[in-house]
Coordinates of N, CA and C in Angstrom, one line a residue:
A625 N 261.2 129.5 101.8 CA 261.6 128.3 101.3 C 260.6 127.2 101.6
K626 N 260.6 126.2 100.8 CA 259.7 125.1 101.1 C 260.5 123.8 101.3
R627 N 260.0 123.0 102.1 CA 260.6 121.7 102.3 C 259.7 120.6 101.8
A628 N 260.3 119.6 101.2 CA 259.5 118.5 100.7 C 259.3 117.5 101.9
M629 N 258.1 117.2 102.2 CA 257.8 116.3 103.3 C 257.0 115.1 102.7
G630 N 257.3 113.9 103.0 CA 256.6 112.8 102.5 C 256.8 111.6 103.4
K631 N 256.4 110.4 103.0 CA 256.6 109.3 103.9 C 258.1 108.9 103.8
A632 N 258.6 108.6 105.0 CA 260.0 108.2 105.1 C 260.2 106.8 104.4
G633 N 261.4 106.6 103.9 CA 261.7 105.3 103.3 C 262.0 105.5 101.8
G634 N 261.9 106.7 101.3 CA 262.4 107.0 100.0 C 261.5 106.4 98.8
D635 N 260.3 106.0 99.1 CA 259.5 105.4 98.0 C 259.1 106.5 97.0
D636 N 259.6 106.4 95.8 CA 259.3 107.4 94.8 C 257.8 107.5 94.4
E637 N 257.0 106.5 94.7 CA 255.6 106.5 94.4 C 254.8 107.3 95.4
E638 N 255.4 107.5 96.6 CA 254.7 108.3 97.6 C 254.5 109.7 97.2
E639 N 253.4 110.3 97.5 CA 253.1 111.7 97.2 C 254.0 112.5 98.1
M640 N 254.7 113.5 97.6 CA 255.5 114.4 98.4 C 254.6 115.6 98.7
I641 N 254.7 116.1 99.9 CA 253.9 117.2 100.3 C 254.8 118.4 100.5
E642 N 254.5 119.5 99.9 CA 255.3 120.7 100.0 C 254.8 121.4 101.3
Q643 N 255.6 121.7 102.2 CA 255.2 122.4 103.4 C 256.0 123.7 103.6
N644 N 255.4 124.8 103.7 CA 256.0 126.0 103.9 C 256.7 126.1 105.3
D645 N 257.9 126.5 105.3 CA 258.6 126.6 106.6 C 258.7 128.0 107.1
G646 N 257.9 128.9 106.6 CA 257.9 130.3 107.1 C 258.5 131.3 106.2
G647 N 259.0 130.8 105.0 CA 259.4 131.7 104.0 C 260.8 132.2 104.2
N648 N 261.6 131.7 105.1 CA 263.0 132.2 105.2 C 263.9 131.0 104.9
D649 N 265.1 131.4 104.4 CA 266.1 130.4 104.0 C 267.1 130.1 105.2
G650 N 266.8 130.7 106.3 CA 267.7 130.5 107.5 C 267.5 129.2 108.1
P651 N 268.2 129.0 109.3 CA 268.0 127.7 110.0 C 266.6 127.6 110.5
L652 N 266.2 126.3 110.8 CA 264.9 126.0 111.3 C 264.8 126.6 112.7
T653 N 263.6 127.0 113.1 CA 263.3 127.3 114.5 C 263.2 126.0 115.2
A654 N 263.2 126.0 116.5 CA 263.0 124.8 117.3 C 261.6 124.2 117.0
I655 N 260.6 125.0 116.9 CA 259.3 124.5 116.6 C 259.2 123.8 115.3
E656 N 259.8 124.5 114.2 CA 259.8 123.9 112.9 C 260.5 122.5 112.9
A657 N 261.7 122.5 113.6 CA 262.4 121.2 113.7 C 261.6 120.1 114.4
L658 N 260.9 120.5 115.5 CA 260.1 119.6 116.2 C 259.0 119.1 115.4
K659 N 258.3 119.9 114.6 CA 257.2 119.5 113.7 C 257.8 118.5 112.7
E660 N 258.9 118.8 112.1 CA 259.5 117.9 111.1 C 259.9 116.6 111.7
A661 N 260.4 116.6 112.9 CA 260.8 115.4 113.6 C 259.6 114.5 113.9
C662 N 258.5 115.2 114.3 CA 257.3 114.5 114.6 C 256.7 113.9 113.4
A663 N 256.7 114.6 112.3 CA 256.1 114.1 111.0 C 257.0 112.9 110.5
T664 N 258.3 113.0 110.7 CA 259.2 111.9 110.3 C 258.9 110.6 111.1
L665 N 258.8 110.8 112.4 CA 258.5 109.7 113.3 C 257.1 109.1 113.0
S666 N 256.1 109.9 112.8 CA 254.8 109.4 112.4 C 254.9 108.6 111.1
N667 N 255.6 109.1 110.2 CA 255.7 108.4 108.9 C 256.4 107.0 109.1
Q668 N 257.5 107.0 109.9 CA 258.2 105.8 110.2 C 257.3 104.8 110.9
C669 N 256.5 105.2 111.8 CA 255.5 104.3 112.5 C 254.5 103.8 111.5
D670 N 254.0 104.6 110.6 CA 253.1 104.1 109.6 C 253.7 103.0 108.7
I671 N 255.0 103.2 108.4 CA 255.7 102.2 107.6 C 255.9 100.9 108.3
V672 N 256.3 101.0 109.6 CA 256.5 99.8 110.4 C 255.2 99.1 110.6
L673 N 254.1 99.8 110.9 CA 252.8 99.2 111.1 C 252.3 98.5 109.8
E674 N 252.5 99.1 108.7 CA 252.1 98.5 107.4 C 252.8 97.2 107.2
K675 N 254.1 97.2 107.4 CA 254.9 96.0 107.2 C 254.5 94.9 108.3
L676 N 254.3 95.3 109.5 CA 253.8 94.4 110.5 C 252.5 93.8 110.2
E677 N 251.6 94.6 109.7 CA 250.2 94.1 109.3 C 250.3 93.1 108.2
G678 N 251.3 93.3 107.3 CA 251.5 92.4 106.2 C 252.0 91.0 106.6
A679 N 252.8 91.1 107.7 CA 253.5 89.8 108.2 C 252.6 89.1 109.2
A680 N 251.8 89.8 110.0 CA 251.0 89.2 111.1 C 249.6 89.7 111.0
T681 N 248.7 88.9 110.5 CA 247.3 89.4 110.2 C 246.6 89.7 111.5
E682 N 247.0 89.2 112.7 CA 246.4 89.5 113.9 C 246.6 91.0 114.3
V683 N 247.6 91.6 113.8 CA 247.9 93.0 114.0 C 246.8 93.8 113.4
V684 N 246.3 93.4 112.2 CA 245.2 94.2 111.5 C 244.0 94.1 112.4
A685 N 243.6 93.0 112.9 CA 242.4 92.8 113.7 C 242.6 93.7 115.0
D686 N 243.8 93.7 115.6 CA 244.0 94.5 116.8 C 243.8 96.0 116.5
R687 N 244.4 96.4 115.4 CA 244.3 97.8 115.0 C 242.9 98.2 114.8
E688 N 242.1 97.4 114.1 CA 240.7 97.7 113.8 C 239.9 97.8 115.1
R689 N 240.2 96.9 116.1 CA 239.6 96.9 117.4 C 239.9 98.2 118.1
M690 N 241.2 98.6 118.1 CA 241.6 99.8 118.7 C 240.9 101.0 118.1
D691 N 240.8 101.0 116.8 CA 240.1 102.1 116.1 C 238.7 102.2 116.5
R692 N 238.0 101.1 116.6 CA 236.6 101.1 117.1 C 236.5 101.6 118.5
L693 N 237.4 101.2 119.4 CA 237.4 101.7 120.8 C 237.6 103.2 120.8
V694 N 238.5 103.7 120.0 CA 238.8 105.2 120.0 C 237.5 105.9 119.5
E695 N 236.8 105.4 118.5 CA 235.6 106.0 117.9 C 234.5 106.0 119.0
E696 N 234.4 104.9 119.7 CA 233.4 104.8 120.8 C 233.6 105.8 121.8
D697 N 234.9 106.0 122.2 CA 235.3 107.0 123.3 C 234.9 108.4 122.8
R698 N 235.2 108.7 121.5 CA 234.9 110.0 121.0 C 233.4 110.2 121.0
M699 N 232.6 109.3 120.6 CA 231.2 109.4 120.6 C 230.6 109.6 122.0
N700 N 231.2 108.9 123.0 CA 230.8 109.0 124.4 C 231.1 110.4 124.9
E701 N 232.3 110.9 124.5 CA 232.6 112.3 125.0 C 231.7 113.3 124.4
E702 N 231.3 113.1 123.1 CA 230.4 114.1 122.5 C 229.1 114.0 123.2
E703 N 228.6 112.8 123.5 CA 227.3 112.7 124.2 C 227.3 113.4 125.6
E704 N 228.5 113.2 126.3 CA 228.6 113.9 127.6 C 228.6 115.4 127.5
E705 N 229.2 115.9 126.4 CA 229.3 117.3 126.2 C 227.9 117.9 125.9
V706 N 227.1 117.1 125.2 CA 225.7 117.5 124.9 C 224.9 117.5 126.2
E707 N 225.0 116.5 127.0 CA 224.3 116.4 128.3 C 224.7 117.5 129.2
D708 N 226.0 117.9 129.2 CA 226.5 119.0 130.1 C 225.9 120.3 129.6
E709 N 225.6 120.5 128.3 CA 225.1 121.7 127.8 C 223.6 121.9 128.2
L710 N 222.9 120.8 128.5 CA 221.5 120.8 128.8 C 221.3 121.2 130.2

Protein backbone atom coordinates (compact mmCIF):
# COMPACT_ATOMS: atom_id res chain seq x y z
CA ALA A 1 0.00 0.00 0.00
CA LYS A 2 1.08 3.55 -0.51
CA ARG A 3 0.43 6.51 1.72
CA ALA A 4 0.08 10.04 0.41
CA MET A 5 2.53 12.31 2.15
CA GLY A 6 2.65 16.06 1.59
CA LYS A 7 2.80 19.33 3.43
CA ALA A 8 0.43 19.50 6.35
CA GLY A 9 -2.30 22.06 6.22
CA GLY A 10 -4.40 20.62 3.42
CA ASP A 11 -3.23 22.98 0.66
CA ASP A 12 -4.50 21.40 -2.58
CA GLU A 13 -1.72 23.09 -4.55
CA GLU A 14 1.01 21.32 -2.61
CA GLU A 15 2.57 18.37 -4.40
CA MET A 16 1.63 15.08 -2.78
CA ILE A 17 4.41 12.55 -2.47
CA GLU A 18 3.55 8.87 -2.70
CA GLN A 19 5.63 6.94 -0.21
CA ASN A 20 5.73 3.17 -0.12
CA ASP A 21 5.12 1.81 3.37
CA GLY A 22 6.53 -1.64 2.72
CA GLY A 23 3.81 -3.13 0.55
CA ASN A 24 1.50 -4.46 3.27
CA ASP A 25 -1.97 -3.31 4.15
CA GLY A 26 -1.56 -4.12 7.83
CA PRO A 27 -0.86 -1.75 10.69
CA LEU A 28 2.17 0.51 10.59
CA THR A 29 5.34 -0.67 12.21
CA ALA A 30 6.76 1.55 14.94
CA ILE A 31 9.49 2.78 12.58
CA GLU A 32 7.00 3.62 9.82
CA ALA A 33 4.81 5.49 12.31
CA LEU A 34 7.84 7.40 13.62
CA LYS A 35 8.93 8.32 10.08
CA GLU A 36 5.45 9.60 9.27
CA ALA A 37 5.27 11.54 12.52
CA CYS A 38 8.67 13.14 11.85
CA ALA A 39 7.63 14.08 8.30
CA THR A 40 4.41 15.63 9.61
CA LEU A 41 6.27 17.59 12.29
CA SER A 42 8.84 18.81 9.76
CA ASN A 43 6.06 19.94 7.42
CA GLN A 44 4.29 21.75 10.24
CA CYS A 45 7.54 23.54 11.17
CA ASP A 46 7.99 24.61 7.53
CA ILE A 47 4.46 26.05 7.50
CA VAL A 48 4.96 27.93 10.77
CA LEU A 49 8.35 29.29 9.64
CA GLU A 50 6.88 30.42 6.31
CA LYS A 51 4.05 32.28 8.06
CA LEU A 52 6.45 33.78 10.60
CA GLU A 53 8.81 34.95 7.86
CA GLY A 54 5.87 36.66 6.15
CA ALA A 55 4.89 38.47 9.34
CA ALA A 56 8.34 39.36 10.69
CA THR A 57 11.04 40.13 8.13
CA GLU A 58 13.81 39.87 10.74
CA VAL A 59 13.08 36.14 10.90
CA VAL A 60 14.16 35.83 7.25
CA ALA A 61 17.49 37.55 7.98
CA ASP A 62 18.03 35.34 11.03
CA ARG A 63 17.29 32.15 9.04
CA GLU A 64 19.66 33.24 6.27
CA ARG A 65 22.39 33.93 8.86
CA MET A 66 21.85 30.51 10.43
CA ASP A 67 21.98 28.84 7.00
CA ARG A 68 25.33 30.56 6.32
CA LEU A 69 26.71 29.41 9.69
CA VAL A 70 25.63 25.82 9.02
CA GLU A 71 27.30 25.93 5.60
CA GLU A 72 30.51 27.36 7.10
CA ASP A 73 30.55 24.59 9.73
CA ARG A 74 30.05 21.95 7.04
CA MET A 75 32.92 23.37 4.98
CA ASN A 76 35.19 23.52 8.05
CA GLU A 77 34.42 19.87 8.86
CA GLU A 78 35.24 18.86 5.28
CA GLU A 79 38.56 20.74 5.46
CA GLU A 80 39.41 19.01 8.75
CA GLU A 81 38.64 15.61 7.22
CA VAL A 82 40.97 16.34 4.31
CA GLU A 83 43.73 17.45 6.70
CA ASP A 84 43.26 14.31 8.79
CA GLU A 85 43.65 12.15 5.69
CA LEU A 86 47.02 13.72 4.89
